Short mmCIF file of C-alpha atoms and ligand atoms in Angstrom, two decimals:
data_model
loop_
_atom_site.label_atom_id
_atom_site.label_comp_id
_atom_site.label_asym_id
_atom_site.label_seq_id
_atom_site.Cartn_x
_atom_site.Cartn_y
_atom_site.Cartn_z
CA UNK A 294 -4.01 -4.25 12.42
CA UNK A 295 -3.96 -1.21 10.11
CA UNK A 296 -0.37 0.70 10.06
CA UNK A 297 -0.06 4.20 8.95
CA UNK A 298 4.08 4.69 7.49
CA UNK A 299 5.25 8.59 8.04
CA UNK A 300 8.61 9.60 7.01
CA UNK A 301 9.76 11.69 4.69
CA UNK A 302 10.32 10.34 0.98
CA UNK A 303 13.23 8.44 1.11
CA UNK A 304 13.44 7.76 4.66
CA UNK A 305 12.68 4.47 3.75
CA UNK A 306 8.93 3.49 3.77
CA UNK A 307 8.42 1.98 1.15
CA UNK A 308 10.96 -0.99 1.54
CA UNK A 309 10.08 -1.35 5.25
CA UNK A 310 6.12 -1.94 3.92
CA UNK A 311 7.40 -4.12 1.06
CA UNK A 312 8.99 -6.34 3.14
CA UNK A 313 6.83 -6.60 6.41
CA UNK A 314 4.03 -7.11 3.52
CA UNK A 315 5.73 -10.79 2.24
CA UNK A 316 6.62 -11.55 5.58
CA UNK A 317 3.70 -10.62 8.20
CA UNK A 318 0.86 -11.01 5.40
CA UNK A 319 -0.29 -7.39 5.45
CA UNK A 320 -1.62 -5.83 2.33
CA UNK A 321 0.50 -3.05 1.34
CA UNK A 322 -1.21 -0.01 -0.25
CA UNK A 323 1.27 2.54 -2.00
CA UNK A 324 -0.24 5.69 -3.12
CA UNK A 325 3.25 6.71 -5.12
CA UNK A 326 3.20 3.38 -6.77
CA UNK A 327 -0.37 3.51 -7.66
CA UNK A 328 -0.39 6.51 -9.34
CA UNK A 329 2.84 5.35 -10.66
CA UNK A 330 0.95 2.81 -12.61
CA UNK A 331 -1.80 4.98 -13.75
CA UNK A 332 0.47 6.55 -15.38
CA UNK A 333 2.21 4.13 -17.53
CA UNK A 334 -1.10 3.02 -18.74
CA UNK A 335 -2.29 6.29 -19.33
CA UNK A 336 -5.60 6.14 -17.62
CA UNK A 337 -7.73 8.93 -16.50
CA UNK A 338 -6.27 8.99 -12.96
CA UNK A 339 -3.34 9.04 -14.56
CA UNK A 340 -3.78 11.55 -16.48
CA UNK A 341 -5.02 13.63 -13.84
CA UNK A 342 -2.12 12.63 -10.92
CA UNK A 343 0.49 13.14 -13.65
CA UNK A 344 0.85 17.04 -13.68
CA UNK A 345 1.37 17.12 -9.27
CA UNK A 346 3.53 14.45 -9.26
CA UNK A 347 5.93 15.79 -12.15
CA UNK A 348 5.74 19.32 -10.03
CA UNK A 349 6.47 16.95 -6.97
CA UNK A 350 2.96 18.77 -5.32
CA UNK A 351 0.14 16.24 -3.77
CA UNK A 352 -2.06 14.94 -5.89
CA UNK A 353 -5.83 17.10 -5.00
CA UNK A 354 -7.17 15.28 -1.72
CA UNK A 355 -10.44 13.97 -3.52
CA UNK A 356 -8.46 12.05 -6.32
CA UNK A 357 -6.24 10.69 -3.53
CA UNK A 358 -9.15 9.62 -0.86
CA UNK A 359 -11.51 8.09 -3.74
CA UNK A 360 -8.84 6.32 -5.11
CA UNK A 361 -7.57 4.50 -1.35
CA UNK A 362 -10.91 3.94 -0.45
CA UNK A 363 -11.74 1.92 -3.50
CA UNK A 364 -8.53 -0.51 -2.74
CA UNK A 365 -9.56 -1.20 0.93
CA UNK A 366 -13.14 -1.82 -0.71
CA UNK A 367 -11.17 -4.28 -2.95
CA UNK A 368 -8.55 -5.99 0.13
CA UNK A 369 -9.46 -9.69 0.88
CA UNK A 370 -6.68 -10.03 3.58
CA UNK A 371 -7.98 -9.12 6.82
CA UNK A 372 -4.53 -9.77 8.58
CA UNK A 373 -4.44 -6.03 8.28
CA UNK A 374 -3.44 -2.96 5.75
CA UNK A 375 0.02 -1.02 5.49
CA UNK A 376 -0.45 2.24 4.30
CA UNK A 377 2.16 3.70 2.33
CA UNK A 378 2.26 6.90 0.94
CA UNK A 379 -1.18 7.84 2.71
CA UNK A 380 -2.08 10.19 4.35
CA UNK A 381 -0.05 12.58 3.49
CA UNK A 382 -1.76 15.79 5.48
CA UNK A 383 -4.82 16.15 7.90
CA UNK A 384 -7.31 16.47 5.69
CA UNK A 385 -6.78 12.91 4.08
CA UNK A 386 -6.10 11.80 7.45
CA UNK A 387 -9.82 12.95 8.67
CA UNK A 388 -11.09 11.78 5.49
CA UNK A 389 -10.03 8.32 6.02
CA UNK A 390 -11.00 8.23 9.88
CA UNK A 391 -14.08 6.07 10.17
CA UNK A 392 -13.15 4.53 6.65
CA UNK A 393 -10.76 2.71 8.34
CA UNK A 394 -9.20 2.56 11.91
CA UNK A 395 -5.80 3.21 12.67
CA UNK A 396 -4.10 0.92 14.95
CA UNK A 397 -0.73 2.85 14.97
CA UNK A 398 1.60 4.98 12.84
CA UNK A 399 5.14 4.32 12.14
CA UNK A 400 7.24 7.83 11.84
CA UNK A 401 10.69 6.68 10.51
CA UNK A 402 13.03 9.36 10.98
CA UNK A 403 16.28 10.04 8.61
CA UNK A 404 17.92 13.85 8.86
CA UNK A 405 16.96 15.74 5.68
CA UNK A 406 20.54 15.93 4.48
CA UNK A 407 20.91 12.22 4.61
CA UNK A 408 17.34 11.79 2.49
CA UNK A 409 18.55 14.24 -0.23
CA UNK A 410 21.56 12.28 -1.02
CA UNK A 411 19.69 9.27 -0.87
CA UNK A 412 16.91 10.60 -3.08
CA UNK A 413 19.27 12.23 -5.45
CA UNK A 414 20.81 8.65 -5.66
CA UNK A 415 17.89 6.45 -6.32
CA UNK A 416 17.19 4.41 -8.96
CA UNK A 417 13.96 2.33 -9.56
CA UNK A 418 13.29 -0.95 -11.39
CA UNK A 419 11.13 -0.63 -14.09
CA UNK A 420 9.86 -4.19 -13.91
CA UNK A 421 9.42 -4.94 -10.42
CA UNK A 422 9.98 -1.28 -8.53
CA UNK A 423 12.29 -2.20 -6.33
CA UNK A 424 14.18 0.81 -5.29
CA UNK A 425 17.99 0.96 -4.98
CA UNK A 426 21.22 3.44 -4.74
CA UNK A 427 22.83 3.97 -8.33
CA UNK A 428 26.42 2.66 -6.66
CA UNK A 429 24.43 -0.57 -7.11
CA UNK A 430 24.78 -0.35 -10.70
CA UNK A 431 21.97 -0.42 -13.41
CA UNK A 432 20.48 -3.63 -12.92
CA UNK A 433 17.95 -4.33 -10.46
CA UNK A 434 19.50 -6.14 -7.22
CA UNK A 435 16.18 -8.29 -7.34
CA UNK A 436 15.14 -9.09 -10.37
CA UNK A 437 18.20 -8.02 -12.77
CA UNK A 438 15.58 -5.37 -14.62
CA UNK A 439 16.67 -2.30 -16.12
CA UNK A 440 16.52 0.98 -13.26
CA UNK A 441 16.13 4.26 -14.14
CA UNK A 442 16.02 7.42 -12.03
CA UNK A 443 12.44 9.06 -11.28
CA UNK A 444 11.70 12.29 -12.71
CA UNK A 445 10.67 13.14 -8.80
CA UNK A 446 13.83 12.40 -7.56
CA UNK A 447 15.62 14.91 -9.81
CA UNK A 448 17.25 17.34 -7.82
CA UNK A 449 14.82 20.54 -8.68
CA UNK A 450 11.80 18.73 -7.96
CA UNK A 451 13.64 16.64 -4.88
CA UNK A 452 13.83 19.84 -2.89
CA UNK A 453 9.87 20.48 -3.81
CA UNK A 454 8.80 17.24 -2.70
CA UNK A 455 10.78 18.00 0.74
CA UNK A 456 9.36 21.53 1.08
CA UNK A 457 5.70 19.65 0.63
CA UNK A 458 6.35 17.24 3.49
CA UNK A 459 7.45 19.75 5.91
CA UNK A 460 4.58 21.94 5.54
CA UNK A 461 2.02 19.24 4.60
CA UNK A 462 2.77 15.76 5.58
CA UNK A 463 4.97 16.42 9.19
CA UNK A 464 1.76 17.80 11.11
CA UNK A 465 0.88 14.35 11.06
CA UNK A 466 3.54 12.99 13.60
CA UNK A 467 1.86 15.46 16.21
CA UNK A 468 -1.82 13.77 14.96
CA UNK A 469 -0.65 10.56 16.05
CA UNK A 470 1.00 11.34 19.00
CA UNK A 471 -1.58 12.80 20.15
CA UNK A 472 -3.87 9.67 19.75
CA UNK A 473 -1.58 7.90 21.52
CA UNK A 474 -0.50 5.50 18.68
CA UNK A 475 2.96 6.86 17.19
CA UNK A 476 6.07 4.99 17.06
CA UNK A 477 9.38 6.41 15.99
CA UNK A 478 12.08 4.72 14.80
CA UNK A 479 15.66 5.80 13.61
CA UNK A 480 15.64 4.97 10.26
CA UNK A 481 19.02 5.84 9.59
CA UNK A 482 20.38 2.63 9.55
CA UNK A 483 20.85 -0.62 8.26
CA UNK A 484 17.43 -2.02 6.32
CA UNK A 485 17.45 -4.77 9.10
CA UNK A 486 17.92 -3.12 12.04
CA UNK A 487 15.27 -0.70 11.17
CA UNK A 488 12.63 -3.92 10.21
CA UNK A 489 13.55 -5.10 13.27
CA UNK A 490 12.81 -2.75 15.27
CA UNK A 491 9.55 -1.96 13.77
CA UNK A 492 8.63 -5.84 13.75
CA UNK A 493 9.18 -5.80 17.72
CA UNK A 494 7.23 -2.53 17.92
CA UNK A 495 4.56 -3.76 16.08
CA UNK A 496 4.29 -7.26 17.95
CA UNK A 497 4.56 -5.33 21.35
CA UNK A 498 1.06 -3.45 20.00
CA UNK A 499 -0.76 -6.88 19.25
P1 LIG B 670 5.71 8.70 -3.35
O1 LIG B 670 6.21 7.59 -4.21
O2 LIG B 670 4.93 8.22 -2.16
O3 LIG B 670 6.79 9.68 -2.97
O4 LIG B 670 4.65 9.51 -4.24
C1 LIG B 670 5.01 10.10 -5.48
C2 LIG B 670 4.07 11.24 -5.80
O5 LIG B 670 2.72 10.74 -5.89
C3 LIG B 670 4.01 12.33 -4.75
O6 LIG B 670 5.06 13.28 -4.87
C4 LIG B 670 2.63 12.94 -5.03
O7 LIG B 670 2.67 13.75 -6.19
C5 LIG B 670 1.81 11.70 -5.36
N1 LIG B 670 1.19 11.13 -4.13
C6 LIG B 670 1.46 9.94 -3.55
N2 LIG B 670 0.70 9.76 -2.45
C7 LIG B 670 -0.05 10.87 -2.33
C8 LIG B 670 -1.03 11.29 -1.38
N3 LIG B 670 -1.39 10.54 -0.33
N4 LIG B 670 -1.61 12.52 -1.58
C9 LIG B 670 -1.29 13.29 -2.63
N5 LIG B 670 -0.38 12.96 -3.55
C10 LIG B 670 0.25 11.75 -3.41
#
């Protein structure tokens, strides 16, 4: 089963796929944290992703598409993919139709006022990524790395990223809806309730 995540950044995607990942055996593809680590090692992609994602902007469409496409080529688990991150309008969405089918899309939703103080107050590990609220101190909850806040989820580029989802990325609830294959869940809540619900969701669609 392939599962599309939609939210806004910060509503919580990432964690959700993280988790369902280690515990349901899906492969989790991240597009943030992919680029993420094209950066640190400075390669081409890198190179290339670097100026959008300082601006907070998406990364051009053919970068983004080339660069998924070659990780499902690489997947050996065929328990099924979570995509993270991806797509992030309709044109990536098209792209990837017939690449790869999409079983269902999970929209988490979290009010924008809610995801700007949590963005504004996230920290990242810089060993394992885990991401966490800076009342948790400066030491990674999971593997007691150092965290540090991401240049993207400084204020002035916060509200960017934001402006890029509503005009870009939220057409895509309607896209799935349509097909018949959206779930929504209130994501803001407790981290367990909302795995839970999505686990149930997701079993129901089996
Ligand atoms: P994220 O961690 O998913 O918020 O992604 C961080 C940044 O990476 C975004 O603000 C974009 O600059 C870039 N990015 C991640 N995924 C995509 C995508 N599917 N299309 C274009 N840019 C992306």
């Amino acid at each position: 089963m392939n599962i599309v995540f939609l939210g806004s950044p910060g509503a919580g995607k990432g964690t959700q796929a993280v988790r369902l990942a280690e515990k349901e055996n899906f492969s989790h593809i991240s597009t943030g944290d992919i680029f993420r680590a094209e950066l640190k090692n400075n390669t081409p992609l890198g190179m290339k992703a670097k100026e959008y994602i300082e601006k907070g902007e998406l990364v051009p469409d053919e970068l983004v598409v080339n660069m998924v496409a070659t990780r499902l080529a690489e997947l050996e688990s065929n328990s099924g993919c979570l995509l993270d991150g991806f797509p992030r309008n309709l044109a990536q969405a098209k792209a990837m139709e017939g690449k790869i089918p999409t079983d269902m899309a999970i929209f988490i939703h979290v009010d924008e006022d809610e995801i700007i103080k949590r963005l504004s107050s996230r920290r990242t590990c810089k060993h394992c990524g885990n991401l966490q609220s800076a009342d948790d101190g400066a030491v990674c909850k999971k593997c007691g790395g150092e965290v540090y806040q991401r240049d993207d989820d400084k204020e002035e580029v916060i509200m960017n990223r934001l402006d890029v989802y509503n005009e870009q990325t939220k057409p895509l609830i309607k896209y799935y809806e349509d097909k018949g294959i959206l779930f929504t869940v209130n994501g803001a809540r407790d981290v367990d309730e909302v795995y839970s619900d999505i686990v149930a969701a997701i079993k129901k669609n089996d």
